[in-house]
CSV table of C-alpha atoms in Angstrom, one decimal:
chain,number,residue,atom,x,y,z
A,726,UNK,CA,0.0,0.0,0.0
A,727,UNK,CA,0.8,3.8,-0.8
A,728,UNK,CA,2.7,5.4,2.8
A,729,UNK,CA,4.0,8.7,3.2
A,730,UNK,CA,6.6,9.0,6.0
A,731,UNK,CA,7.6,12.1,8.0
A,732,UNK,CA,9.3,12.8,11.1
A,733,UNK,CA,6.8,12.6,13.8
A,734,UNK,CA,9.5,14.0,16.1
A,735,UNK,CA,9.2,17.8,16.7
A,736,UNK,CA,12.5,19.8,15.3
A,737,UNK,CA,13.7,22.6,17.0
A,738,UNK,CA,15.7,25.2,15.6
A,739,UNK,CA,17.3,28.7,16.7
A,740,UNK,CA,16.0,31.5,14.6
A,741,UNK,CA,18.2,32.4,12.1
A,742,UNK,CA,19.0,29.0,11.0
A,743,UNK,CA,17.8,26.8,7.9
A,744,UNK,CA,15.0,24.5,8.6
A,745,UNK,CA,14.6,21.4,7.0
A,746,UNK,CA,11.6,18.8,6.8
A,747,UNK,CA,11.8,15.6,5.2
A,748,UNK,CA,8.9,13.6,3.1
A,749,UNK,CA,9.5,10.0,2.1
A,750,UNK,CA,6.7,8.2,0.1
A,751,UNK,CA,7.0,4.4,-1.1
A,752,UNK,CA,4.9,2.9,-3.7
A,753,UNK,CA,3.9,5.9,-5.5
A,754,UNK,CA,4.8,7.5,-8.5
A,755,UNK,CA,3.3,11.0,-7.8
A,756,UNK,CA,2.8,13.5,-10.4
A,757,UNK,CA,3.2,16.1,-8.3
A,758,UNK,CA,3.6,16.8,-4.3
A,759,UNK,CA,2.3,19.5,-2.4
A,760,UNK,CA,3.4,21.1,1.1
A,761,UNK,CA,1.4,23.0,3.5
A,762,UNK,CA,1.5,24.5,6.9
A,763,UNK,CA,-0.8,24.2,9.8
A,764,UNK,CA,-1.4,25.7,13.0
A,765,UNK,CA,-2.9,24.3,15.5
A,766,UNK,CA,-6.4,24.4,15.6
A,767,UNK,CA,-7.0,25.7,12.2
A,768,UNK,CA,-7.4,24.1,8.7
A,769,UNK,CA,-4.1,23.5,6.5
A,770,UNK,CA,-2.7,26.6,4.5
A,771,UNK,CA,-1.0,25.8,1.2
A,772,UNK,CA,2.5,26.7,0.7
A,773,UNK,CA,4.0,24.8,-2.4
A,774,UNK,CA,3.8,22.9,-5.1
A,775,UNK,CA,6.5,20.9,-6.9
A,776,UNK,CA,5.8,18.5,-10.1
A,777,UNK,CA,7.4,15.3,-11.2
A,778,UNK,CA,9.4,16.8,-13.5
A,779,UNK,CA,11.0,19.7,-11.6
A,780,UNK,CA,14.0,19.3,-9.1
A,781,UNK,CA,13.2,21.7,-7.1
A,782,UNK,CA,10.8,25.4,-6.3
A,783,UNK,CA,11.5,28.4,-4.4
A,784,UNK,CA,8.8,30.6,-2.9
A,785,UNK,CA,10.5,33.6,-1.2
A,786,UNK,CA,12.4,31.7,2.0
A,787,UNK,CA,10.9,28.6,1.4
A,788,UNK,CA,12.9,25.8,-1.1
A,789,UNK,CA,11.3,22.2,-2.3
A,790,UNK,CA,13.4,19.8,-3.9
A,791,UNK,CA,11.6,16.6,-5.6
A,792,UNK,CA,13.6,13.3,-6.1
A,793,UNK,CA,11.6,10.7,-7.7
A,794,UNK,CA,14.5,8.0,-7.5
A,795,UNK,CA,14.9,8.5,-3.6
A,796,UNK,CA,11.1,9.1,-3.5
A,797,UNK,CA,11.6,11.8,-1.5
A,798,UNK,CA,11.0,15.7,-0.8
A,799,UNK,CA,12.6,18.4,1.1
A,800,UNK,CA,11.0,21.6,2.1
A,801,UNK,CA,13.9,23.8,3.8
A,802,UNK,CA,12.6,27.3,5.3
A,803,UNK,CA,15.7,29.4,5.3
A,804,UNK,CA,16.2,32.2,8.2
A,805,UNK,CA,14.0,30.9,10.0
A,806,UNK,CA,11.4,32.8,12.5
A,807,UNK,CA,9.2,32.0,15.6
A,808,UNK,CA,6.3,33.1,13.3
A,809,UNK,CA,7.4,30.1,11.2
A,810,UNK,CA,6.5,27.8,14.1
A,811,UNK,CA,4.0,25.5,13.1
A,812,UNK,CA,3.2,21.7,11.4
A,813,UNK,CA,4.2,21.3,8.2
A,814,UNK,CA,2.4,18.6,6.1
A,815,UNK,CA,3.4,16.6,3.0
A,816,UNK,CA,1.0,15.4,0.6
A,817,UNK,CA,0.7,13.8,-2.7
A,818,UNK,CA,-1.7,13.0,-5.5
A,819,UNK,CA,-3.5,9.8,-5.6
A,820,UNK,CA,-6.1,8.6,-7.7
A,821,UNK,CA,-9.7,8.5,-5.7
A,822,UNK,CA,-10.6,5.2,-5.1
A,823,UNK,CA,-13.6,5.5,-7.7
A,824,UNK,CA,-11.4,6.6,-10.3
A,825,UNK,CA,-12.0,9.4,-10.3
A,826,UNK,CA,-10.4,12.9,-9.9
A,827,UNK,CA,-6.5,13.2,-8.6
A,828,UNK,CA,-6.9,14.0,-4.5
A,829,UNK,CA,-3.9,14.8,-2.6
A,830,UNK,CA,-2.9,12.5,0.4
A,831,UNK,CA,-1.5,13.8,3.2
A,832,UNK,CA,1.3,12.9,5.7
A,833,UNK,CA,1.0,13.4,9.0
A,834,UNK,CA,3.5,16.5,9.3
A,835,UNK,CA,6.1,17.7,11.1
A,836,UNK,CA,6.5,20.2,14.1
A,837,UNK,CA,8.4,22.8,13.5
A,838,UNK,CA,9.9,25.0,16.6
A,839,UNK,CA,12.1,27.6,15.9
A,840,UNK,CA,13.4,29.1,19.2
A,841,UNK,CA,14.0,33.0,19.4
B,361,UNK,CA,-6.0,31.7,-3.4
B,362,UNK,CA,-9.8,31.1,-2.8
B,363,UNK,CA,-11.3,31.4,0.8
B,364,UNK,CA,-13.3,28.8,2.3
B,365,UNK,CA,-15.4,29.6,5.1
B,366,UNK,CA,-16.6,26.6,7.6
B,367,UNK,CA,-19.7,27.0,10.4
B,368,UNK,CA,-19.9,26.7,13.3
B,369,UNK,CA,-15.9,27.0,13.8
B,370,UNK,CA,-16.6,24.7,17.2
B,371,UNK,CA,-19.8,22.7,18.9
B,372,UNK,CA,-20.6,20.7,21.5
B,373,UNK,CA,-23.2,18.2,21.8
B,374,UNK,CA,-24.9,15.6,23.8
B,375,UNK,CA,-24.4,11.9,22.4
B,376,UNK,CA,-27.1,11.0,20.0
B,377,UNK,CA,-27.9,14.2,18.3
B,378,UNK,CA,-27.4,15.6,14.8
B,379,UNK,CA,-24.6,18.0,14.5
B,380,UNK,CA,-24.5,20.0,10.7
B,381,UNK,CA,-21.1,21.5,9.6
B,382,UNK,CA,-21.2,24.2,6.7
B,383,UNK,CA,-18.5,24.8,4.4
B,384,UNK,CA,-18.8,27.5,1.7
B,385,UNK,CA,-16.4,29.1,-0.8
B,386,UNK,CA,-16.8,32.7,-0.7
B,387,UNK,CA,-15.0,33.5,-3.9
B,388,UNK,CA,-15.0,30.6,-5.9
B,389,UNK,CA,-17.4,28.0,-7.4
B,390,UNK,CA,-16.3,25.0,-6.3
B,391,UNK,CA,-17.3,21.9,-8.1
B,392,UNK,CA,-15.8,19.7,-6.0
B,393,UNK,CA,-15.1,19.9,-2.3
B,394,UNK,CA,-13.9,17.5,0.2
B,395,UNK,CA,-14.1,16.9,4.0
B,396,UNK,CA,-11.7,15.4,6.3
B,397,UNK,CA,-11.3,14.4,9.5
B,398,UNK,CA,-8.1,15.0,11.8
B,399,UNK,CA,-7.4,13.4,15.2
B,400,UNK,CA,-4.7,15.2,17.8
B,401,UNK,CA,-1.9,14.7,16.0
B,402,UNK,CA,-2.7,12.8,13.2
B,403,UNK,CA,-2.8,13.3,9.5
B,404,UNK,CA,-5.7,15.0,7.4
B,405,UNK,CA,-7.8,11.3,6.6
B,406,UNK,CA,-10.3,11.9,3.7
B,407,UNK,CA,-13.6,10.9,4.3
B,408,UNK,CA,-15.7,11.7,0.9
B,409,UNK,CA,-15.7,13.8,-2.2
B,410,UNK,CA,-18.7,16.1,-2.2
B,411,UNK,CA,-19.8,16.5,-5.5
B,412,UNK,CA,-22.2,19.7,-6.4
B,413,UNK,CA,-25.6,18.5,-7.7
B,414,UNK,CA,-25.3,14.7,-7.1
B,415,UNK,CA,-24.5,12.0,-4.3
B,416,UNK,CA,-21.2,12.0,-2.6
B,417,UNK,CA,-18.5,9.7,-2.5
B,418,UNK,CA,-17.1,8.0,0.5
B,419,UNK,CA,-14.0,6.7,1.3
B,420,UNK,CA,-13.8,3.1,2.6
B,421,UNK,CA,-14.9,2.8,6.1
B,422,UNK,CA,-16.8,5.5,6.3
B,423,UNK,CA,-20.3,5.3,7.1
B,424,UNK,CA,-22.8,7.1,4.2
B,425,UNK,CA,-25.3,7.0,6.5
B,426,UNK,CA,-24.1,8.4,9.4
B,427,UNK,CA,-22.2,11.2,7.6
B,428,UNK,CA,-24.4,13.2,5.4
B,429,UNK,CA,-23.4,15.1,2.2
B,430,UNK,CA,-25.4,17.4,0.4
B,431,UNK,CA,-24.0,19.7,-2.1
B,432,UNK,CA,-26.6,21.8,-2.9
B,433,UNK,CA,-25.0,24.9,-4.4
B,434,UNK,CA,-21.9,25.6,-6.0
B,435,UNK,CA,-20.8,27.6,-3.3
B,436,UNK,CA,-22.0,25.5,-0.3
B,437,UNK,CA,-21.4,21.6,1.2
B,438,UNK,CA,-22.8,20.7,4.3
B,439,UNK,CA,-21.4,17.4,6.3
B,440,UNK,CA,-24.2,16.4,8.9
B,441,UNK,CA,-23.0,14.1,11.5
B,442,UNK,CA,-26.3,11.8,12.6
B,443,UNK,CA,-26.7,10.0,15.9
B,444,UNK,CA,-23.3,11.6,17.2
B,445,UNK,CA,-21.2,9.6,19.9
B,446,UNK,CA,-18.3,10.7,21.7
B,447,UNK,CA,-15.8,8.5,19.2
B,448,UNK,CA,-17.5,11.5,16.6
B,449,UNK,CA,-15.4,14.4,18.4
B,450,UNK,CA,-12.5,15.3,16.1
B,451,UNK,CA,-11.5,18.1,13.8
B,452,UNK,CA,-13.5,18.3,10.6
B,453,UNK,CA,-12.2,20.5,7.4
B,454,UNK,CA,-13.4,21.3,4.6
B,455,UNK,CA,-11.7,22.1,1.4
B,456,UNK,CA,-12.0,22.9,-2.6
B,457,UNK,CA,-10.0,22.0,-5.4
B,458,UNK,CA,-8.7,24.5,-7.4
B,459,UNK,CA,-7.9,22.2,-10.3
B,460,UNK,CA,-6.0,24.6,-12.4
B,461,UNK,CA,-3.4,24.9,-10.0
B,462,UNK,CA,-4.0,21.1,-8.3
B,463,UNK,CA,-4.1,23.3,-5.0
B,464,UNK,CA,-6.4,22.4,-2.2
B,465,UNK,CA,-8.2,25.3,-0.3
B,466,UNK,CA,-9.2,24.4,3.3
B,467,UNK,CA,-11.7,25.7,5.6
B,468,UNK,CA,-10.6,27.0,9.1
B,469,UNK,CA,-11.6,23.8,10.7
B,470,UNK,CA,-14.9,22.8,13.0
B,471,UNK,CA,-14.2,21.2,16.8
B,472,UNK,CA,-17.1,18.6,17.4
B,473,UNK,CA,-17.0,17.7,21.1
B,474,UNK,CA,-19.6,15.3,21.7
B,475,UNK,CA,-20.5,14.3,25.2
């Protein structure tokens, strides 16, 4: 079966520094991944989106980098702030189960602390 | 990106009653919406694909019956959780699919604490 992996353990960081999240899938072949914050209590806010055939994306201090041999993404937030602190989630497409429409699966994120 | 709007944004009930979450898209017409469920610390698990002007579809092991979806508008999904029992409480969200841009807009989240 399809299983997206990331590090359930919290990281903590010092402002300033480069954060880096990590998304493993096996047993996909995603045409694209997607990453998006969450704060606690609140619905998911999307951040990114990076497609099979690109390495990697920038948005402003965030970086993604896609590797479809490792089956693997990173999402690296460079100068990192407290506002930054939050979950970050992982997800990638996968056909509905009725065939239909491409719907995006999530992981089950990442805490990100970044200390002041 | 669009904005989805979700009511109420928390509720508490007693066990056995109806609880009805609204979702609506406030700048977009969204064919398509979805609704998921998240425990503490858990991932975003999809629970059906509200489709606008005919019958949801569920994901496996979720109950049709005891989670209603009607779709009534382009603009508006509600998810109606029947007969609610304490197992029900978790964090529902609501979200549209912007499928030029395979982005997924989420709602703001409903708390359903049932007692």
């Amino acid at each position: 079966s399809q299983k997206i992996e990331q590090n359930s353990e919290a990281l903590n960081i010092q402002e300033g520094k480069t954060a880096t999240l990590t998304c493993n899938y096996t047993n996909y072949s995603p045409a694209y991944l997607q990453w998006y914050r969450q704060d606690p209590g609140r619905g998911p806010v999307f951040l990114l989106l990076i497609r099979e055939n690109e390495k990697e994306k920038r948005k402003e201090r965030l970086k993604v980098t896609f590797d479809t041999t490792l089956k693997q993404s990173l999402f690296h937030i460079t100068a990192s702030q407290p506002a930054d602190s939050a979950t970050y989630l992982c997800a990638l497409d996968i056909t509905h189960a009725s065939g239909g429409s491409y719907i995006p699966t999530f992981g089950r994120g990442t805490s990100l602390i970044v200390h002041p | 990106g669009a904005v989805v709007s979700q009511h109420p944004s928390w509720v508490i009930c007693k066990s056995g009653t109806s609880v009805k979450i609204e979702c609506r898209s406030l700048d977009f017409q969204a064919t398509t919406m979805f609704w998921y469920r998240q425990f503490p610390k858990q991932s975003l698990m999809l629970m059906a694909t509200s489709n606008e002007g005919s019958k949801a579809t569920y994901e496996q092991g979720v109950e049709k019956d005891k989670f209603l979806i009607n779709h009534a508008s382009l603009t508006l999904s509600t998810l109606t959780v029947t007969s609610a029992h304490p197992e029900d409480s978790s964090f529902y969200i609501c979200s549209e699919l912007a499928v030029s841009t395979d982005t997924q807009y989420f709602g703001p989240g409903t708390r359903l604490t049932v007692l």
